[in-house]
Amino acid sequence: CEEMRRYYDFSKGYILKLKERFELASEEYGINKTELVTILKIKEHEVDQLFAIFDPENRGRIDFCELLCALSLVSQASIIEKAEIIFGLYDFDGNKFLSREELVIMIFSTLSALQHMSKKPQPKIEEAERRAQEVMNSLEVNTEKKISFPGFVSFVTKSKEIMQLLSDYSLITKDDLRPNFGRPSAGELPDCDSDLEQEVMYKGAVNKFVEEEFDDYI
């Protein structure tokens, strides 16, 4: 989405500051144009562009969690930093874990943000519920059936489907496409797979990224 390119330089720290501003500006999750001008410190026509993307039904308010999710996705932050921002947005009780309900909302908002930016039809909640269950099934959740941040990062960075999706939207860098072998300090373990070549390389995503990078220089 061309209108979102100006937000590429946003850092993880700046997006977290925006989150604080949103929370101070409104007790609800929706925010209007006047509030958005103040929070983002941008011009009215730029706010109009954001509302055209994220409020196609002209309700007069946009979901600030969804907007922050979109800003984090298009930002210069690494894939792990983006995951940290989005995880924090939907960890509503601040306990460093995501419940299934929080995970469903997070997935739905993330998919909605991607669809809004690409001007595609909005996802259905059933799709978010299905994907959330797939995540829960693939991870060892705790006794309360909640997902930790290290577990969430491990899933995101090792999921070929997610990495391919983000690559298709040009939302990850070449470094992000490096395989995740786990971080022992974070309690993660590398995946064991007899087909090492299949496990290590996201060939389709890497090739697509390299081709696009090469085209920019010729």
XYZ file of C-alpha atoms in Angstrom:
218
model
C 0.000 0.000 0.000
C 1.726 3.151 -1.243
C 0.117 5.356 1.419
C 1.829 3.338 4.178
C 5.371 3.757 2.867
C 5.936 6.972 4.830
C 5.708 4.966 8.056
C 8.558 2.604 7.161
C 11.047 4.549 9.309
C 9.019 4.013 12.475
C 11.089 2.112 15.033
C 9.897 -0.348 17.653
C 10.446 2.271 20.366
C 8.431 4.909 18.532
C 5.516 2.534 17.926
C 5.452 1.675 21.635
C 5.308 5.413 22.399
C 2.370 5.706 19.996
C 0.660 2.931 21.922
C 0.989 4.967 25.119
C -0.433 8.031 23.354
C -3.391 6.025 22.048
C -4.138 4.676 25.509
C -4.029 8.170 27.037
C -6.169 9.681 24.271
C -9.033 7.218 24.475
C -10.448 4.706 26.926
C -11.875 2.777 23.985
C -10.115 0.900 21.209
C -11.513 3.189 18.544
C -10.021 6.558 17.650
C -11.306 9.418 15.504
C -9.555 11.694 13.005
C -8.964 14.579 15.411
C -7.340 12.291 17.965
C -5.215 10.657 15.264
C -3.870 14.016 14.045
C -2.669 14.758 17.577
C -1.230 11.312 18.252
C 0.641 10.753 14.987
C 1.446 14.446 14.477
C 0.593 14.261 10.800
C -1.455 16.437 8.464
C -5.200 16.097 8.004
C -4.938 14.767 4.441
C -2.601 12.030 5.707
C -5.140 11.091 8.368
C -7.782 11.001 5.631
C -5.578 8.508 3.766
C -5.333 6.269 6.837
C -9.089 6.389 7.362
C -9.651 5.539 3.703
C -7.580 2.400 4.304
C -8.726 1.341 7.768
C -12.276 2.719 7.833
C -13.718 1.724 4.442
C -17.234 1.678 5.939
C -16.943 5.323 7.051
C -17.772 4.692 10.693
C -15.652 7.666 11.762
C -13.355 5.631 14.036
C -10.603 3.090 13.465
C -9.307 0.339 15.726
C -6.029 1.687 17.096
C -4.730 -1.826 17.867
C -5.225 -2.747 14.223
C -3.557 0.478 13.106
C -0.576 -0.092 15.415
C -0.391 -3.653 14.134
C -0.238 -2.305 10.574
C 2.385 0.308 11.499
C 4.545 -2.352 13.136
C 4.257 -4.608 10.083
C 5.405 -1.900 7.649
C 8.057 -0.508 10.007
C 11.815 -1.070 9.880
C 11.587 -3.338 12.947
C 12.880 -6.914 12.643
C 10.469 -9.825 12.509
C 11.081 -10.550 16.202
C 10.505 -6.904 17.152
C 7.302 -6.857 15.123
C 6.164 -10.016 16.881
C 6.963 -8.418 20.252
C 4.925 -5.297 19.474
C 1.923 -7.242 18.196
C 2.086 -9.736 21.075
C 2.056 -6.837 23.549
C -0.921 -5.199 21.857
C -3.125 -8.216 22.518
C -1.747 -9.319 25.873
C -4.620 -7.387 27.414
C -4.000 -8.438 31.020
C -0.230 -7.946 30.751
C 0.662 -11.408 32.071
C 3.176 -12.124 29.240
C 0.946 -14.877 27.854
C -1.770 -15.012 25.193
C -4.972 -16.901 25.865
C -6.791 -18.533 22.976
C -9.273 -15.637 22.946
C -6.479 -13.052 22.813
C -4.770 -15.053 20.080
C -7.948 -15.119 17.972
C -8.322 -11.331 18.272
C -4.648 -10.807 17.429
C -4.795 -13.012 14.334
C -8.049 -11.433 13.158
C -6.654 -7.897 13.582
C -3.384 -8.784 11.848
C -5.193 -10.349 8.902
C -7.555 -7.354 8.803
C -4.603 -4.955 8.719
C -2.994 -6.855 5.854
C -6.257 -7.026 3.924
C -6.988 -3.340 4.469
C -3.533 -2.346 3.225
C -3.879 -4.546 0.147
C -7.498 -3.415 -0.404
C -8.860 -6.938 -0.217
C -12.061 -8.230 1.454
C -11.899 -8.557 5.209
C -11.207 -11.981 6.751
C -13.890 -13.891 8.601
C -13.596 -14.560 12.306
C -13.824 -18.283 11.556
C -10.510 -18.072 9.697
C -8.857 -16.423 12.707
C -10.291 -19.101 15.011
C -8.999 -21.860 12.752
C -5.521 -20.368 12.574
C -5.463 -19.788 16.328
C -6.273 -23.435 16.936
C -3.477 -24.457 14.573
C -1.042 -22.360 16.608
C -2.281 -23.843 19.886
C -1.993 -27.359 18.495
C 1.554 -26.826 17.232
C 2.934 -25.445 20.497
C 3.312 -26.797 23.974
C 0.977 -24.509 25.874
C 1.033 -24.246 29.652
C -1.536 -25.853 31.945
C -3.801 -22.814 31.514
C -3.621 -23.236 27.732
C -1.794 -19.968 27.161
C 1.091 -19.138 24.833
C 4.294 -17.475 26.028
C 6.125 -14.844 24.007
C 9.136 -17.126 23.267
C 6.714 -19.794 22.052
C 4.916 -17.259 19.874
C 8.162 -15.982 18.321
C 9.324 -19.533 17.715
C 6.109 -20.336 15.868
C 6.135 -17.156 13.752
C 9.773 -17.384 12.671
C 9.630 -21.102 11.919
C 6.336 -21.037 10.023
C 6.984 -21.175 6.290
C 3.406 -20.054 5.617
C 3.743 -16.918 7.741
C 7.186 -16.030 6.391
C 5.969 -16.506 2.821
C 2.905 -14.347 3.515
C 5.020 -11.534 4.970
C 7.448 -11.838 2.074
C 4.581 -11.552 -0.416
C 3.633 -8.260 1.237
C 7.328 -7.165 1.335
C 7.133 -6.858 5.124
C 10.325 -8.738 6.032
C 14.000 -8.297 5.256
C 16.593 -10.721 3.978
C 17.920 -11.117 7.529
C 14.433 -12.039 8.737
C 14.455 -14.929 6.288
C 17.396 -16.566 8.012
C 16.318 -19.855 9.623
C 15.461 -19.814 13.331
C 17.422 -22.512 15.173
C 16.102 -21.366 18.526
C 17.665 -19.206 21.204
C 18.903 -21.264 24.176
C 18.801 -18.190 26.424
C 15.082 -17.899 25.688
C 14.427 -21.561 26.335
C 13.937 -22.402 22.670
C 15.183 -25.544 20.980
C 15.928 -26.042 17.278
C 13.566 -28.092 15.192
C 14.723 -31.598 14.317
C 13.843 -32.713 10.820
C 15.413 -35.431 8.711
C 14.952 -33.278 5.621
C 17.442 -30.611 6.686
C 17.388 -28.761 3.394
C 13.642 -28.376 3.610
C 13.868 -27.158 7.200
C 16.692 -24.674 6.701
C 15.698 -22.799 3.551
C 12.641 -20.746 2.752
C 13.721 -20.973 -0.887
C 10.693 -19.453 -2.530
C 10.641 -16.442 -0.212
C 14.396 -15.905 -0.379
C 14.520 -16.126 -4.174
C 11.620 -13.697 -4.501
C 13.328 -11.220 -2.174
C 16.684 -11.434 -3.975
C 15.063 -10.978 -7.391
C 13.225 -7.870 -6.216
C 16.390 -6.455 -4.635
C 18.334 -7.083 -7.869
C 15.656 -5.414 -9.982
C 16.001 -2.263 -7.913
C 19.624 -1.865 -9.015
C 19.290 -2.440 -12.761
